[in-house]
mmCIF file of C-alpha atoms in Angstrom:
data_model
loop_
_atom_site.group_PDB
_atom_site.id
_atom_site.type_symbol
_atom_site.label_atom_id
_atom_site.label_comp_id
_atom_site.label_asym_id
_atom_site.label_seq_id
_atom_site.Cartn_x
_atom_site.Cartn_y
_atom_site.Cartn_z
ATOM 1 C CA MET A 1071 81.409 157.691 120.996
ATOM 2 C CA PRO A 1072 82.359 161.372 120.845
ATOM 3 C CA VAL A 1073 85.319 162.728 122.760
ATOM 4 C CA GLU A 1074 84.200 165.428 125.174
ATOM 5 C CA VAL A 1075 86.579 168.333 125.742
ATOM 6 C CA PHE A 1076 86.339 171.162 128.243
ATOM 7 C CA ALA A 1077 88.345 174.153 127.086
ATOM 8 C CA ASP A 1078 88.538 177.889 126.632
ATOM 9 C CA VAL A 1079 88.336 179.025 123.014
ATOM 10 C CA ALA A 1080 91.274 181.377 123.620
ATOM 11 C CA CYS A 1081 93.556 178.692 125.082
ATOM 12 C CA PRO A 1082 96.476 178.004 122.702
ATOM 13 C CA PHE A 1083 97.144 174.592 124.261
ATOM 14 C CA THR A 1084 93.639 173.542 123.250
ATOM 15 C CA HIS A 1085 94.151 174.816 119.699
ATOM 16 C CA ILE A 1086 97.158 172.518 119.321
ATOM 17 C CA GLY A 1087 95.452 169.545 120.954
ATOM 18 C CA LEU A 1088 92.316 169.745 118.827
ATOM 19 C CA LEU A 1089 94.151 170.169 115.529
ATOM 20 C CA ARG A 1090 96.643 167.409 116.248
ATOM 21 C CA PHE A 1091 93.832 165.042 117.178
ATOM 22 C CA ILE A 1092 91.864 165.851 114.026
ATOM 23 C CA GLU A 1093 94.979 165.413 111.885
ATOM 24 C CA GLU A 1094 95.631 161.999 113.423
ATOM 25 C CA SER A 1095 92.024 160.828 113.191
ATOM 26 C CA ASP A 1096 91.909 161.932 109.534
ATOM 27 C CA ARG A 1097 95.158 160.064 108.869
ATOM 28 C CA ARG A 1098 93.552 156.912 110.255
ATOM 29 C CA GLY A 1099 90.306 157.441 108.376
ATOM 30 C CA ARG A 1100 88.328 157.828 111.603
ATOM 31 C CA SER A 1101 85.917 160.602 110.722
ATOM 32 C CA ASP A 1102 83.348 158.819 112.901
ATOM 33 C CA VAL A 1103 84.963 160.133 116.102
ATOM 34 C CA ARG A 1104 83.770 163.648 116.841
ATOM 35 C CA LEU A 1105 85.059 166.216 119.309
ATOM 36 C CA VAL A 1106 82.419 167.789 121.518
ATOM 37 C CA VAL A 1107 84.095 170.942 122.808
ATOM 38 C CA ARG A 1108 82.433 172.308 125.936
ATOM 39 C CA SER A 1109 83.136 175.658 127.553
ATOM 40 C CA TRP A 1110 85.701 175.868 130.323
ATOM 41 C CA PRO A 1111 85.716 179.668 130.708
ATOM 42 C CA LEU A 1112 89.036 180.631 132.227
ATOM 43 C CA GLU A 1113 87.793 184.147 132.930
ATOM 44 C CA MET A 1114 85.171 182.615 135.237
ATOM 45 C CA VAL A 1115 87.688 180.187 136.738
ATOM 46 C CA ASN A 1116 90.228 182.945 137.420
ATOM 47 C CA GLY A 1117 87.820 185.799 138.081
ATOM 48 C CA ARG A 1118 89.383 187.988 135.381
ATOM 49 C CA PRO A 1119 89.772 188.063 131.589
ATOM 50 C CA LEU A 1120 92.699 186.319 129.945
ATOM 51 C CA ASP A 1121 95.804 188.472 129.494
ATOM 52 C CA PRO A 1122 96.798 188.732 125.807
ATOM 53 C CA ALA A 1123 100.457 189.252 126.750
ATOM 54 C CA PHE A 1124 100.443 186.002 128.717
ATOM 55 C CA ILE A 1125 98.768 184.148 125.841
ATOM 56 C CA ALA A 1126 101.455 185.532 123.522
ATOM 57 C CA GLU A 1127 104.117 184.183 125.902
ATOM 58 C CA GLU A 1128 102.492 180.747 125.796
ATOM 59 C CA ILE A 1129 102.423 180.827 121.999
ATOM 60 C CA ASP A 1130 106.088 181.812 121.823
ATOM 61 C CA GLU A 1131 106.905 178.751 123.918
ATOM 62 C CA ILE A 1132 104.695 176.429 121.872
ATOM 63 C CA ARG A 1133 105.953 177.384 118.399
ATOM 64 C CA PRO A 1134 109.339 175.592 118.603
ATOM 65 C CA GLN A 1135 107.624 172.404 119.826
ATOM 66 C CA VAL A 1136 105.372 171.781 116.824
ATOM 67 C CA ASP A 1137 106.177 170.937 113.237
ATOM 68 C CA ARG A 1138 104.205 173.805 111.708
ATOM 69 C CA ASP A 1139 102.949 177.211 112.750
ATOM 70 C CA TYR A 1140 99.440 176.972 114.154
ATOM 71 C CA PHE A 1141 99.520 180.642 115.204
ATOM 72 C CA GLY A 1142 100.567 182.482 112.045
ATOM 73 C CA GLY A 1143 98.250 185.472 112.402
ATOM 74 C CA PHE A 1144 97.899 185.759 116.167
ATOM 75 C CA ASP A 1145 97.756 189.395 117.255
ATOM 76 C CA PRO A 1146 97.592 190.346 120.959
ATOM 77 C CA ALA A 1147 96.125 193.718 119.927
ATOM 78 C CA THR A 1148 92.944 192.038 118.663
ATOM 79 C CA PHE A 1149 92.681 189.468 121.445
ATOM 80 C CA PRO A 1150 89.043 189.222 122.607
ATOM 81 C CA SER A 1151 88.031 191.067 125.760
ATOM 82 C CA SER A 1152 85.966 187.999 126.660
ATOM 83 C CA SER A 1153 85.851 184.460 125.309
ATOM 84 C CA VAL A 1154 82.268 183.902 126.506
ATOM 85 C CA PRO A 1155 80.475 185.030 123.299
ATOM 86 C CA ALA A 1156 82.544 182.736 121.063
ATOM 87 C CA MET A 1157 82.068 179.753 123.359
ATOM 88 C CA ALA A 1158 78.335 180.447 123.441
ATOM 89 C CA LEU A 1159 78.303 180.350 119.631
ATOM 90 C CA ALA A 1160 80.058 176.976 119.731
ATOM 91 C CA ALA A 1161 77.434 175.707 122.190
ATOM 92 C CA ALA A 1162 74.671 176.884 119.846
ATOM 93 C CA ALA A 1163 76.410 175.125 116.959
ATOM 94 C CA TYR A 1164 76.429 171.826 118.846
ATOM 95 C CA ALA A 1165 72.656 172.186 119.245
ATOM 96 C CA ALA A 1166 72.559 171.941 115.436
ATOM 97 C CA GLY A 1167 74.664 168.750 115.432
ATOM 98 C CA GLU A 1168 78.015 167.393 116.553
ATOM 99 C CA GLY A 1169 79.586 167.943 113.151
ATOM 100 C CA THR A 1170 78.521 171.580 113.020
ATOM 101 C CA GLY A 1171 79.646 172.128 116.584
ATOM 102 C CA GLU A 1172 83.091 170.688 115.918
ATOM 103 C CA GLU A 1173 83.523 172.736 112.742
ATOM 104 C CA VAL A 1174 82.522 175.976 114.466
ATOM 105 C CA SER A 1175 84.780 175.240 117.442
ATOM 106 C CA ILE A 1176 87.745 174.794 115.111
ATOM 107 C CA GLU A 1177 86.836 177.790 112.956
ATOM 108 C CA LEU A 1178 86.642 180.156 115.928
ATOM 109 C CA ARG A 1179 90.127 179.115 117.009
ATOM 110 C CA ARG A 1180 91.435 179.452 113.456
ATOM 111 C CA LEU A 1181 90.076 182.986 113.273
ATOM 112 C CA LEU A 1182 91.735 183.922 116.560
ATOM 113 C CA PHE A 1183 95.091 182.197 116.209
ATOM 114 C CA CYS A 1184 95.618 182.165 112.434
ATOM 115 C CA ASP A 1185 93.770 185.274 111.221
ATOM 116 C CA GLY A 1186 94.127 187.525 114.257
ATOM 117 C CA ALA A 1187 90.375 188.175 114.421
ATOM 118 C CA ASP A 1188 88.614 189.513 117.497
ATOM 119 C CA ILE A 1189 86.222 186.659 118.206
ATOM 120 C CA ALA A 1190 84.293 188.759 120.727
ATOM 121 C CA ASP A 1191 83.252 191.117 117.920
ATOM 122 C CA PRO A 1192 79.532 190.563 117.176
ATOM 123 C CA ALA A 1193 80.162 191.073 113.450
ATOM 124 C CA VAL A 1194 82.740 188.263 113.443
ATOM 125 C CA LEU A 1195 80.413 185.959 115.374
ATOM 126 C CA ASP A 1196 77.442 186.792 113.147
ATOM 127 C CA GLY A 1197 79.557 185.941 110.115
ATOM 128 C CA VAL A 1198 80.491 182.540 111.521
ATOM 129 C CA ALA A 1199 76.907 181.805 112.539
ATOM 130 C CA ARG A 1200 75.627 182.613 109.038
ATOM 131 C CA ARG A 1201 78.288 180.550 107.283
ATOM 132 C CA PHE A 1202 77.492 177.467 109.335
ATOM 133 C CA GLY A 1203 73.731 177.978 109.535
ATOM 134 C CA VAL A 1204 73.628 178.414 113.306
ATOM 135 C CA ALA A 1205 70.867 180.359 115.053
ATOM 136 C CA PHE A 1206 72.705 182.768 117.359
ATOM 137 C CA ASP A 1207 72.111 186.239 118.788
ATOM 138 C CA ALA A 1208 75.520 187.874 119.079
ATOM 139 C CA GLY A 1209 74.042 190.707 121.140
ATOM 140 C CA ASP A 1210 72.370 188.620 123.847
ATOM 141 C CA ARG A 1211 75.102 188.504 126.478
ATOM 142 C CA ALA A 1212 72.774 187.121 129.167
ATOM 143 C CA ALA A 1213 71.948 184.065 127.051
ATOM 144 C CA GLN A 1214 75.614 183.644 126.146
ATOM 145 C CA THR A 1215 76.684 183.694 129.781
ATOM 146 C CA ALA A 1216 73.958 181.209 130.702
ATOM 147 C CA ALA A 1217 75.053 178.748 128.007
ATOM 148 C CA VAL A 1218 78.716 178.954 128.981
ATOM 149 C CA SER A 1219 77.923 178.761 132.699
ATOM 150 C CA ALA A 1220 75.966 175.543 132.128
ATOM 151 C CA ASP A 1221 79.029 173.922 130.533
ATOM 152 C CA TYR A 1222 81.224 175.290 133.311
ATOM 153 C CA GLU A 1223 79.028 173.724 135.980
ATOM 154 C CA ARG A 1224 79.033 170.371 134.170
ATOM 155 C CA GLY A 1225 82.812 170.525 133.940
ATOM 156 C CA ARG A 1226 83.122 171.239 137.643
ATOM 157 C CA GLN A 1227 80.950 168.214 138.405
ATOM 158 C CA LEU A 1228 83.211 166.047 136.233
ATOM 159 C CA GLY A 1229 86.350 167.314 137.965
ATOM 160 C CA VAL A 1230 87.830 169.344 135.120
ATOM 161 C CA THR A 1231 91.226 170.674 136.173
ATOM 162 C CA GLY A 1232 92.024 173.079 133.342
ATOM 163 C CA SER A 1233 91.995 173.765 129.624
ATOM 164 C CA PRO A 1234 91.939 171.466 127.739
ATOM 165 C CA HIS A 1235 90.603 168.470 129.648
ATOM 166 C CA PHE A 1236 89.484 165.546 127.462
ATOM 167 C CA PHE A 1237 87.094 162.779 128.490
ATOM 168 C CA THR A 1238 87.078 159.459 126.602
ATOM 169 C CA SER A 1239 85.259 156.173 127.136
ATOM 170 C CA THR A 1240 88.268 154.777 129.012
ATOM 171 C CA GLY A 1241 89.609 157.756 130.941
ATOM 172 C CA ASP A 1242 90.350 161.454 130.978
ATOM 173 C CA PHE A 1243 93.406 163.400 129.850
ATOM 174 C CA PHE A 1244 94.519 166.917 130.742
ATOM 175 C CA CYS A 1245 96.422 168.707 127.962
ATOM 176 C CA PRO A 1246 97.766 165.462 126.448
ATOM 177 C CA ALA A 1247 99.671 167.053 123.554
ATOM 178 C CA LEU A 1248 101.927 169.255 125.676
ATOM 179 C CA SER A 1249 103.826 169.288 128.943
ATOM 180 C CA VAL A 1250 103.483 172.697 130.581
ATOM 181 C CA GLY A 1251 105.323 174.038 133.614
ATOM 182 C CA ARG A 1252 107.722 176.674 134.901
ATOM 183 C CA ASN A 1253 111.440 176.455 135.567
ATOM 184 C CA GLU A 1254 113.180 177.555 138.764
ATOM 185 C CA ASP A 1255 113.264 181.132 137.473
ATOM 186 C CA GLY A 1256 109.505 181.137 136.955
ATOM 187 C CA HIS A 1257 109.811 181.103 133.170
ATOM 188 C CA LEU A 1258 107.107 179.238 131.284
ATOM 189 C CA VAL A 1259 108.371 175.984 129.748
ATOM 190 C CA VAL A 1260 106.327 174.075 127.168
ATOM 191 C CA SER A 1261 107.385 170.863 125.457
ATOM 192 C CA ALA A 1262 105.685 168.289 123.253
ATOM 193 C CA ASP A 1263 104.476 165.211 125.127
ATOM 194 C CA GLU A 1264 104.351 162.557 122.427
ATOM 195 C CA GLU A 1265 103.894 159.642 124.832
ATOM 196 C CA SER A 1266 100.864 161.188 126.504
ATOM 197 C CA PHE A 1267 99.396 162.241 123.170
ATOM 198 C CA ALA A 1268 99.793 158.735 121.733
ATOM 199 C CA GLU A 1269 98.056 157.243 124.778
ATOM 200 C CA PHE A 1270 95.244 159.757 124.413
ATOM 201 C CA VAL A 1271 94.780 159.052 120.695
ATOM 202 C CA GLU A 1272 94.625 155.304 121.296
ATOM 203 C CA ALA A 1273 91.971 155.828 123.975
ATOM 204 C CA CYS A 1274 89.891 157.836 121.503
ATOM 205 C CA LEU A 1275 90.345 155.787 118.329
ATOM 206 C CA ARG A 1276 90.492 152.210 119.566
#
């Protein structure tokens, strides 16, 4: 069965979790297990857009914890003013099939974190939609908000606690690839959580 994930497209913790899972499933030859990435819009959760400076701080903490740079082209100056349009495109892609949805979900994150693209830019979204053959109106913000809000409501009903929150056939896992917290000085501390990630992978690929 697919692994359902609730996440914000601009969440760097999700970017790591998705790529690490895909790398491990590819290593095991398990292309049959798909990720279904639903919207967990942090700007709706928090009542304000994500702060690019805070995202940059998170990325600075993540980089030393992973064996390669997943954020080579990240640029706070081009950080999207809203993540809703990109997540709506991902939702439209899943309507075309799980494989297309997964590919678009990964591509949007690659554009943001590796290429430094503004994934709220309609031209960027139109380009992705065309490349993957997805019917999507980048200018219809009402439809985009409705699609993302539907995922958000489903996530709330399931008890999603943050981004990313994974649901498998045997249990759910919040941010299994990383341990995230703050020290006594309030400084963000991120470390790899290999034990939790291994447990998560086994739940998905058994």
